[in-house]
PDB file of C-alpha atoms and ligand atoms in Angstrom:
ATOM      1  CA  MET Y   1     116.585 116.709  98.508  1.00 45.00           C
ATOM      2  CA  ARG Y   2     119.997 114.935  99.068  1.00 47.00           C
ATOM      3  CA  GLU Y   3     123.049 116.580  97.171  1.00 46.00           C
ATOM      4  CA  GLU Y   4     124.085 113.342  94.836  1.00 45.00           C
ATOM      5  CA  GLU Y   5     122.484 114.002  91.686  1.00 49.00           C
ATOM      6  CA  ASN Y   6     123.024 110.187  90.630  1.00 66.00           C
ATOM      7  CA  LEU Y   7     120.506 109.005  93.476  1.00 79.00           C
ATOM      8  CA  SER Y   8     117.439 108.782  91.429  1.00 94.00           C
ATOM      9  CA  LEU Y   9     115.853 105.433  91.772  1.00 98.00           C
ATOM     10  CA  PHE Y  10     112.455 103.744  90.024  1.00 98.00           C
ATOM     11  CA  ILE Y  11     110.790 101.191  92.275  1.00 98.00           C
ATOM     12  CA  THR Y  12     107.743  99.792  91.448  1.00 98.00           C
ATOM     13  CA  PHE Y  13     105.412  97.384  93.268  1.00 98.00           C
ATOM     14  CA  GLU Y  14     103.700  94.658  91.670  1.00 98.00           C
ATOM     15  CA  GLY Y  15     101.269  91.844  92.993  1.00 97.00           C
ATOM     16  CA  PRO Y  16      97.900  89.809  92.441  1.00 93.00           C
ATOM     17  CA  GLU Y  17      94.925  91.793  94.137  1.00 92.00           C
ATOM     18  CA  GLY Y  18      94.791  91.921  97.824  1.00 94.00           C
ATOM     19  CA  SER Y  19      98.747  91.467  98.081  1.00 95.00           C
ATOM     20  CA  GLY Y  20      99.108  94.898 100.202  1.00 95.00           C
ATOM     21  CA  LYS Y  21     101.394  96.533  97.842  1.00 97.00           C
ATOM     22  CA  THR Y  22      99.360 100.129  98.381  1.00 96.00           C
ATOM     23  CA  THR Y  23     100.131 100.084 102.144  1.00 96.00           C
ATOM     24  CA  GLN Y  24     103.851  98.803 101.570  1.00 98.00           C
ATOM     25  CA  MET Y  25     104.737 101.260  99.221  1.00 98.00           C
ATOM     26  CA  GLU Y  26     103.163 104.047 101.068  1.00 98.00           C
ATOM     27  CA  LEU Y  27     105.515 103.013 104.341  1.00 98.00           C
ATOM     28  CA  LEU Y  28     108.587 102.791 102.226  1.00 98.00           C
ATOM     29  CA  SER Y  29     107.807 106.429 100.854  1.00 98.00           C
ATOM     30  CA  GLY Y  30     107.231 107.857 104.406  1.00 98.00           C
ATOM     31  CA  TYR Y  31     110.362 106.082 105.434  1.00 98.00           C
ATOM     32  CA  LEU Y  32     112.530 107.373 102.744  1.00 98.00           C
ATOM     33  CA  GLU Y  33     111.268 110.671 103.006  1.00 97.00           C
ATOM     34  CA  GLU Y  34     112.261 110.946 106.894  1.00 97.00           C
ATOM     35  CA  LYS Y  35     115.679 110.092 105.567  1.00 96.00           C
ATOM     36  CA  GLY Y  36     115.679 113.088 103.744  1.00 95.00           C
ATOM     37  CA  TYR Y  37     115.441 111.736 100.301  1.00 95.00           C
ATOM     38  CA  SER Y  38     112.734 113.104  97.865  1.00 95.00           C
ATOM     39  CA  ALA Y  39     110.363 110.250  97.109  1.00 97.00           C
ATOM     40  CA  LEU Y  40     107.430 110.597  95.085  1.00 98.00           C
ATOM     41  CA  ALA Y  41     104.861 107.904  95.164  1.00 98.00           C
ATOM     42  CA  THR Y  42     102.247 107.486  92.289  1.00 97.00           C
ATOM     43  CA  ARG Y  43      99.887 104.941  91.190  1.00 97.00           C
ATOM     44  CA  GLU Y  44      99.065 103.093  87.586  1.00 97.00           C
ATOM     45  CA  PRO Y  45      96.651 103.567  86.012  1.00 95.00           C
ATOM     46  CA  GLY Y  46      96.354 107.373  87.172  1.00 94.00           C
ATOM     47  CA  GLY Y  47      98.743 109.630  88.302  1.00 94.00           C
ATOM     48  CA  THR Y  48      97.769 112.496  85.890  1.00 96.00           C
ATOM     49  CA  SER Y  49      94.922 114.125  84.779  1.00 97.00           C
ATOM     50  CA  ILE Y  50      94.578 112.091  81.434  1.00 98.00           C
ATOM     51  CA  GLY Y  51      95.509 109.164  83.179  1.00 97.00           C
ATOM     52  CA  ASP Y  52      92.677 109.275  86.134  1.00 97.00           C
ATOM     53  CA  GLN Y  53      90.402 109.723  83.068  1.00 98.00           C
ATOM     54  CA  ILE Y  54      91.628 106.747  81.592  1.00 98.00           C
ATOM     55  CA  ARG Y  55      91.567 104.831  84.438  1.00 97.00           C
ATOM     56  CA  ALA Y  56      87.647 105.662  84.986  1.00 97.00           C
ATOM     57  CA  VAL Y  57      86.933 103.800  81.768  1.00 97.00           C
ATOM     58  CA  LEU Y  58      89.382 100.845  82.335  1.00 97.00           C
ATOM     59  CA  LEU Y  59      88.068 100.058  85.854  1.00 96.00           C
ATOM     60  CA  ASP Y  60      84.153 100.845  85.170  1.00 96.00           C
ATOM     61  CA  THR Y  61      82.533  97.625  85.927  1.00 95.00           C
ATOM     62  CA  HIS Y  62      79.653  98.857  83.083  1.00 95.00           C
ATOM     63  CA  ASN Y  63      82.475  98.187  80.373  1.00 96.00           C
ATOM     64  CA  THR Y  64      81.883  94.631  80.025  1.00 95.00           C
ATOM     65  CA  GLU Y  65      82.451  94.663  76.386  1.00 95.00           C
ATOM     66  CA  MET Y  66      86.022  95.667  76.747  1.00 97.00           C
ATOM     67  CA  LEU Y  67      88.106  94.015  74.585  1.00 97.00           C
ATOM     68  CA  PRO Y  68      91.790  92.488  76.009  1.00 97.00           C
ATOM     69  CA  ALA Y  69      93.403  94.731  73.167  1.00 98.00           C
ATOM     70  CA  SER Y  70      91.752  97.849  74.283  1.00 98.00           C
ATOM     71  CA  GLU Y  71      92.675  97.272  77.793  1.00 98.00           C
ATOM     72  CA  ALA Y  72      96.219  96.619  76.766  1.00 98.00           C
ATOM     73  CA  LEU Y  73      96.202  99.993  74.625  1.00 98.00           C
ATOM     74  CA  LEU Y  74      94.500 101.964  77.331  1.00 98.00           C
ATOM     75  CA  PHE Y  75      96.789 101.156  80.322  1.00 98.00           C
ATOM     76  CA  SER Y  76      99.878 101.904  77.970  1.00 98.00           C
ATOM     77  CA  ALA Y  77      98.006 105.090  76.939  1.00 98.00           C
ATOM     78  CA  ALA Y  78      97.985 106.237  80.745  1.00 98.00           C
ATOM     79  CA  ARG Y  79     101.593 105.033  81.415  1.00 98.00           C
ATOM     80  CA  ALA Y  80     102.870 106.839  78.428  1.00 98.00           C
ATOM     81  CA  GLN Y  81     101.423 110.114  80.219  1.00 98.00           C
ATOM     82  CA  ILE Y  82     102.669 109.624  83.817  1.00 98.00           C
ATOM     83  CA  VAL Y  83     106.179 108.279  82.489  1.00 98.00           C
ATOM     84  CA  ASN Y  84     106.720 111.412  80.395  1.00 98.00           C
ATOM     85  CA  ARG Y  85     105.055 113.680  82.578  1.00 98.00           C
ATOM     86  CA  VAL Y  86     105.668 112.621  86.156  1.00 98.00           C
ATOM     87  CA  ILE Y  87     108.182 109.799  86.492  1.00 98.00           C
ATOM     88  CA  ARG Y  88     111.053 110.959  84.080  1.00 98.00           C
ATOM     89  CA  PRO Y  89     110.937 114.627  85.333  1.00 98.00           C
ATOM     90  CA  HIS Y  90     111.423 113.508  89.019  1.00 97.00           C
ATOM     91  CA  LEU Y  91     114.085 110.948  88.013  1.00 97.00           C
ATOM     92  CA  ALA Y  92     116.191 113.480  86.014  1.00 97.00           C
ATOM     93  CA  GLN Y  93     116.049 115.581  89.310  1.00 96.00           C
ATOM     94  CA  GLY Y  94     117.891 112.761  91.166  1.00 95.00           C
ATOM     95  CA  GLY Y  95     114.445 111.852  92.944  1.00 97.00           C
ATOM     96  CA  ILE Y  96     113.157 108.442  93.877  1.00 98.00           C
ATOM     97  CA  VAL Y  97     110.050 107.388  92.208  1.00 98.00           C
ATOM     98  CA  LEU Y  98     108.084 104.744  94.046  1.00 98.00           C
ATOM     99  CA  CYS Y  99     104.713 103.612  91.170  1.00 98.00           C
ATOM    100  CA  ASP Y 100     101.944 101.037  92.466  1.00 98.00           C
ATOM    101  CA  ARG Y 101     101.784  98.776  89.393  1.00 98.00           C
ATOM    102  CA  TYR Y 102     103.850  99.512  86.196  1.00 98.00           C
ATOM    103  CA  ALA Y 103     104.527  97.554  82.883  1.00 98.00           C
ATOM    104  CA  ASP Y 104     104.699  94.469  84.225  1.00 98.00           C
ATOM    105  CA  SER Y 105     100.758  94.786  85.230  1.00 98.00           C
ATOM    106  CA  THR Y 106     100.089  94.819  81.746  1.00 98.00           C
ATOM    107  CA  LEU Y 107     102.500  91.538  80.718  1.00 98.00           C
ATOM    108  CA  ALA Y 108     100.672  90.065  83.879  1.00 98.00           C
ATOM    109  CA  TYR Y 109      97.149  90.758  83.175  1.00 98.00           C
ATOM    110  CA  GLN Y 110      96.707  91.374  79.659  1.00 98.00           C
ATOM    111  CA  GLY Y 111      99.785  89.029  78.635  1.00 98.00           C
ATOM    112  CA  TYR Y 112      99.483  86.300  81.117  1.00 98.00           C
ATOM    113  CA  GLY Y 113      95.857  86.612  81.885  1.00 98.00           C
ATOM    114  CA  HIS Y 114      94.038  87.533  78.810  1.00 98.00           C
ATOM    115  CA  GLY Y 115      96.609  85.861  76.663  1.00 98.00           C
ATOM    116  CA  LEU Y 116      97.785  88.445  74.437  1.00 98.00           C
ATOM    117  CA  ASP Y 117     100.990  88.122  72.471  1.00 98.00           C
ATOM    118  CA  LEU Y 118     103.870  88.833  75.273  1.00 98.00           C
ATOM    119  CA  GLU Y 119     106.259  90.230  72.335  1.00 98.00           C
ATOM    120  CA  MET Y 120     103.553  92.509  70.966  1.00 98.00           C
ATOM    121  CA  LEU Y 121     102.996  94.221  74.526  1.00 98.00           C
ATOM    122  CA  HIS Y 122     106.767  94.354  74.702  1.00 98.00           C
ATOM    123  CA  THR Y 123     106.908  96.529  71.964  1.00 98.00           C
ATOM    124  CA  ILE Y 124     103.593  98.665  73.311  1.00 98.00           C
ATOM    125  CA  THR Y 125     105.332  99.048  76.415  1.00 98.00           C
ATOM    126  CA  ALA Y 126     108.698 100.360  75.071  1.00 98.00           C
ATOM    127  CA  LEU Y 127     106.815 102.994  72.932  1.00 98.00           C
ATOM    128  CA  ALA Y 128     104.693 103.765  76.291  1.00 98.00           C
ATOM    129  CA  THR Y 129     107.689 104.149  78.341  1.00 98.00           C
ATOM    130  CA  GLU Y 130     110.289 105.532  76.245  1.00 96.00           C
ATOM    131  CA  GLU Y 131     112.163 102.253  77.350  1.00 97.00           C
ATOM    132  CA  LEU Y 132     112.148 103.378  81.057  1.00 98.00           C
ATOM    133  CA  LYS Y 133     112.978 100.299  83.347  1.00 98.00           C
ATOM    134  CA  PRO Y 134     112.294  99.885  86.867  1.00 98.00           C
ATOM    135  CA  ASP Y 135     115.656  99.618  89.229  1.00 98.00           C
ATOM    136  CA  LEU Y 136     113.782  97.547  91.265  1.00 98.00           C
ATOM    137  CA  THR Y 137     110.208  95.531  91.289  1.00 98.00           C
ATOM    138  CA  ILE Y 138     108.935  94.767  94.428  1.00 98.00           C
ATOM    139  CA  TYR Y 139     106.674  91.650  94.172  1.00 98.00           C
ATOM    140  CA  LEU Y 140     104.069  90.793  96.616  1.00 98.00           C
ATOM    141  CA  ASP Y 141     103.240  87.169  96.525  1.00 98.00           C
ATOM    142  CA  ILE Y 142     100.064  85.981  98.078  1.00 97.00           C
ATOM    143  CA  ASP Y 143      97.681  82.914  96.806  1.00 97.00           C
ATOM    144  CA  VAL Y 144      95.045  84.056  94.741  1.00 96.00           C
ATOM    145  CA  GLU Y 145      91.952  83.197  96.619  1.00 96.00           C
ATOM    146  CA  GLU Y 146      93.580  84.573 100.073  1.00 96.00           C
ATOM    147  CA  GLY Y 147      93.962  87.972  97.896  1.00 96.00           C
ATOM    148  CA  LEU Y 148      90.685  87.999  96.839  1.00 94.00           C
ATOM    149  CA  ARG Y 149      89.385  87.397 100.005  1.00 95.00           C
ATOM    150  CA  ARG Y 150      91.394  89.871 101.436  1.00 95.00           C
ATOM    151  CA  LYS Y 151      90.411  92.588  98.764  1.00 94.00           C
ATOM    152  CA  LEU Y 152      86.849  91.626  98.794  1.00 93.00           C
ATOM    153  CA  ALA Y 153      86.870  92.286 103.049  1.00 95.00           C
ATOM    154  CA  ALA Y 154      88.573  95.794 102.309  1.00 94.00           C
ATOM    155  CA  HIS Y 155      85.806  96.444 100.034  1.00 94.00           C
ATOM    156  CA  LYS Y 156      83.154  95.632 102.035  1.00 94.00           C
ATOM    157  CA  ALA Y 157      84.868  97.814 104.682  1.00 94.00           C
ATOM    158  CA  GLY Y 158      84.524 100.618 102.443  1.00 93.00           C
ATOM    159  CA  LYS Y 159      88.585 100.929 102.173  1.00 90.00           C
ATOM    160  CA  THR Y 160      88.613 100.137  98.503  1.00 91.00           C
ATOM    161  CA  GLU Y 161      86.841  99.555  95.083  1.00 90.00           C
ATOM    162  CA  TRP Y 162      85.499  96.225  93.630  1.00 92.00           C
ATOM    163  CA  ASN Y 163      86.746  96.886  90.206  1.00 93.00           C
ATOM    164  CA  ARG Y 164      86.074  95.392  86.525  1.00 93.00           C
ATOM    165  CA  MET Y 165      89.418  93.407  86.673  1.00 93.00           C
ATOM    166  CA  ASP Y 166      88.577  92.351  90.421  1.00 91.00           C
ATOM    167  CA  ARG Y 167      85.561  90.675  88.508  1.00 91.00           C
ATOM    168  CA  GLN Y 168      87.619  88.549  86.441  1.00 92.00           C
ATOM    169  CA  GLU Y 169      87.281  84.771  87.088  1.00 94.00           C
ATOM    170  CA  THR Y 170      89.928  82.855  89.209  1.00 95.00           C
ATOM    171  CA  ALA Y 171      91.484  81.181  86.798  1.00 97.00           C
ATOM    172  CA  PHE Y 172      92.432  84.541  85.143  1.00 97.00           C
ATOM    173  CA  HIS Y 173      93.793  85.895  88.499  1.00 97.00           C
ATOM    174  CA  ARG Y 174      95.997  82.438  88.647  1.00 97.00           C
ATOM    175  CA  ARG Y 175      97.255  83.177  85.317  1.00 98.00           C
ATOM    176  CA  VAL Y 176      98.533  86.494  86.415  1.00 98.00           C
ATOM    177  CA  ARG Y 177      99.949  85.255  89.536  1.00 98.00           C
ATOM    178  CA  ASP Y 178     102.034  82.415  87.518  1.00 98.00           C
ATOM    179  CA  GLY Y 179     102.925  85.147  85.018  1.00 98.00           C
ATOM    180  CA  TYR Y 180     104.444  87.163  87.749  1.00 98.00           C
ATOM    181  CA  LEU Y 181     106.292  84.407  89.254  1.00 98.00           C
ATOM    182  CA  GLN Y 182     107.823  83.552  85.657  1.00 98.00           C
ATOM    183  CA  MET Y 183     108.820  86.954  85.048  1.00 98.00           C
ATOM    184  CA  ALA Y 184     110.419  87.558  88.341  1.00 98.00           C
ATOM    185  CA  ALA Y 185     112.453  84.272  88.053  1.00 98.00           C
ATOM    186  CA  ARG Y 186     113.694  85.375  84.499  1.00 98.00           C
ATOM    187  CA  GLU Y 187     115.109  88.482  86.146  1.00 98.00           C
ATOM    188  CA  PRO Y 188     116.273  87.713  89.932  1.00 97.00           C
ATOM    189  CA  ASP Y 189     118.365  91.370  89.860  1.00 96.00           C
ATOM    190  CA  ARG Y 190     115.595  93.601  89.347  1.00 98.00           C
ATOM    191  CA  TRP Y 191     112.543  91.354  91.264  1.00 98.00           C
ATOM    192  CA  LEU Y 192     112.427  91.155  94.903  1.00 98.00           C
ATOM    193  CA  VAL Y 193     109.667  88.646  95.444  1.00 98.00           C
ATOM    194  CA  ILE Y 194     108.040  88.558  99.051  1.00 98.00           C
ATOM    195  CA  ASP Y 195     105.347  86.187 100.763  1.00 98.00           C
ATOM    196  CA  ALA Y 196     102.670  88.822 101.421  1.00 98.00           C
ATOM    197  CA  THR Y 197     101.247  86.592 104.358  1.00 97.00           C
ATOM    198  CA  GLN Y 198     104.036  87.827 106.521  1.00 98.00           C
ATOM    199  CA  PRO Y 199     103.361  90.436 109.098  1.00 98.00           C
ATOM    200  CA  LEU Y 200     103.377  93.538 107.370  1.00 97.00           C
ATOM    201  CA  GLU Y 201     106.367  95.016 109.470  1.00 98.00           C
ATOM    202  CA  ALA Y 202     108.520  92.026 108.472  1.00 98.00           C
ATOM    203  CA  ILE Y 203     107.493  92.610 104.839  1.00 98.00           C
ATOM    204  CA  GLN Y 204     108.650  96.406 105.214  1.00 98.00           C
ATOM    205  CA  ALA Y 205     111.829  95.164 106.736  1.00 98.00           C
ATOM    206  CA  LEU Y 206     112.624  93.404 103.751  1.00 98.00           C
ATOM    207  CA  ILE Y 207     111.894  95.905 101.494  1.00 98.00           C
ATOM    208  CA  ARG Y 208     113.746  98.732 103.562  1.00 98.00           C
ATOM    209  CA  ALA Y 209     116.899  96.303 103.328  1.00 98.00           C
ATOM    210  CA  ARG Y 210     116.965  95.579  99.367  1.00 98.00           C
ATOM    211  CA  VAL Y 211     116.004  99.621  99.184  1.00 98.00           C
ATOM    212  CA  GLU Y 212     119.096 100.647 101.153  1.00 97.00           C
ATOM    213  CA  ALA Y 213     121.339  98.143  99.445  1.00 96.00           C
ATOM    214  CA  LYS Y 214     120.108  99.917  96.132  1.00 95.00           C
ATOM    215  CA  LEU Y 215     120.992 103.379  97.445  1.00 94.00           C
ATOM    216  CA  ASP Y 216     124.360 102.466  98.697  1.00 92.00           C
ATOM    217  CA  ALA Y 217     125.319 101.002  95.595  1.00 90.00           C
ATOM    218  CA  ARG Y 218     124.290 104.216  93.823  1.00 83.00           C
ATOM    219  CA  CYS Y 219     126.389 106.339  96.177  1.00 79.00           C
ATOM    220  CA  SER Y 220     129.550 104.442  95.747  1.00 72.00           C
ATOM    221  CA  ARG Y 221     129.350 104.317  92.288  1.00 63.00           C
TER     222      ARG Y 221
HETATM  223  P1  TYD E 301      93.449  99.050  91.571  1.00 94.27           P
HETATM  224  O1  TYD E 301      92.032  99.478  92.107  1.00 94.27           O
HETATM  225  O2  TYD E 301      94.564 100.185  91.298  1.00 94.27           O
HETATM  226  O3  TYD E 301      93.852  97.775  91.984  1.00 94.27           O
HETATM  227  P2  TYD E 301      95.415  97.420  92.639  1.00 94.27           P
HETATM  228  O4  TYD E 301      95.043  97.904  94.076  1.00 94.27           O
HETATM  229  O5  TYD E 301      95.138  95.986  92.759  1.00 94.27           O
HETATM  230  O6  TYD E 301      96.309  97.758  92.274  1.00 94.27           O
HETATM  231  O7  TYD E 301      93.232  98.703  90.063  1.00 94.27           O
HETATM  232  C1  TYD E 301      93.929  98.656  88.968  1.00 94.27           C
HETATM  233  C2  TYD E 301      93.460  97.297  88.188  1.00 94.27           C
HETATM  234  O8  TYD E 301      94.064  97.159  86.865  1.00 94.27           O
HETATM  235  C3  TYD E 301      94.060  95.760  89.208  1.00 94.27           C
HETATM  236  O9  TYD E 301      93.559  95.041  88.916  1.00 94.27           O
HETATM  237  C4  TYD E 301      95.439  95.378  87.954  1.00 94.27           C
HETATM  238  C5  TYD E 301      94.902  96.030  86.660  1.00 94.27           C
HETATM  239  N1  TYD E 301      95.782  96.393  85.617  1.00 94.27           N
HETATM  240  C6  TYD E 301      95.986  96.014  84.449  1.00 94.27           C
HETATM  241  O10 TYD E 301      95.192  94.984  84.767  1.00 94.27           O
HETATM  242  N2  TYD E 301      97.133  96.140  83.361  1.00 94.27           N
HETATM  243  C7  TYD E 301      97.948  97.304  83.794  1.00 94.27           C
HETATM  244  O11 TYD E 301      99.007  97.659  83.366  1.00 94.27           O
HETATM  245  C8  TYD E 301      97.833  97.732  85.105  1.00 94.27           C
HETATM  246  C9  TYD E 301      98.698  98.804  85.325  1.00 94.27           C
HETATM  247  C10 TYD E 301      96.609  97.227  86.047  1.00 94.27           C
END
């Protein structure tokens, strides 16, 4: 690991279904490791033993009767575990954490998607995250139909699951995307919005440029 203690950086990846954020996160993780940074890549829900058990309940297609409030609380419970047990400890050591989805997913899916009160979700999130906010959120934007088509194709090829959230109606996924775009517009310094229909390498180049800028800003402090 590099010597500078204050290099810690918390980067989250967000996007509607099929936006390719997991692939981009893995590419960035490899790049940062090659450059000598201690980069930890993880995902939500999951990333801890308790989180993985909660993930199974949340995404099980048999759980058709789950209420949006239960969803919000379960995603938040999984988040509390990963923040306290995985993310904070790594940041405290000066590392970089990359997380595939984070609290903005709860605002987008349970808030904008299901219509739960956003203020209430902010309060639950503050409890779950101990108020830890990302330094940078990379949002891969894609048209909802195109994203769902891509995800279904990946599922048919045996590459991903088709989970309970994917089964929501298209209008739900549209509200999720609109919610993301609203949140990104409100906090342009934190969010990097990228058109996810661009070639994979072009997207990765945009991500690296912004991350490098963040790291340079940290070094020169
Ligand atoms: P996953 O298979 O990890 O999907 P993706 O590759 O799109 O991240 O499933 C996670 C699903 O859970 C995804 O549909 C988004 C949803 N989700 C929420 O609804 N709220 C949340 O707080 C989080 C973290 C995820």
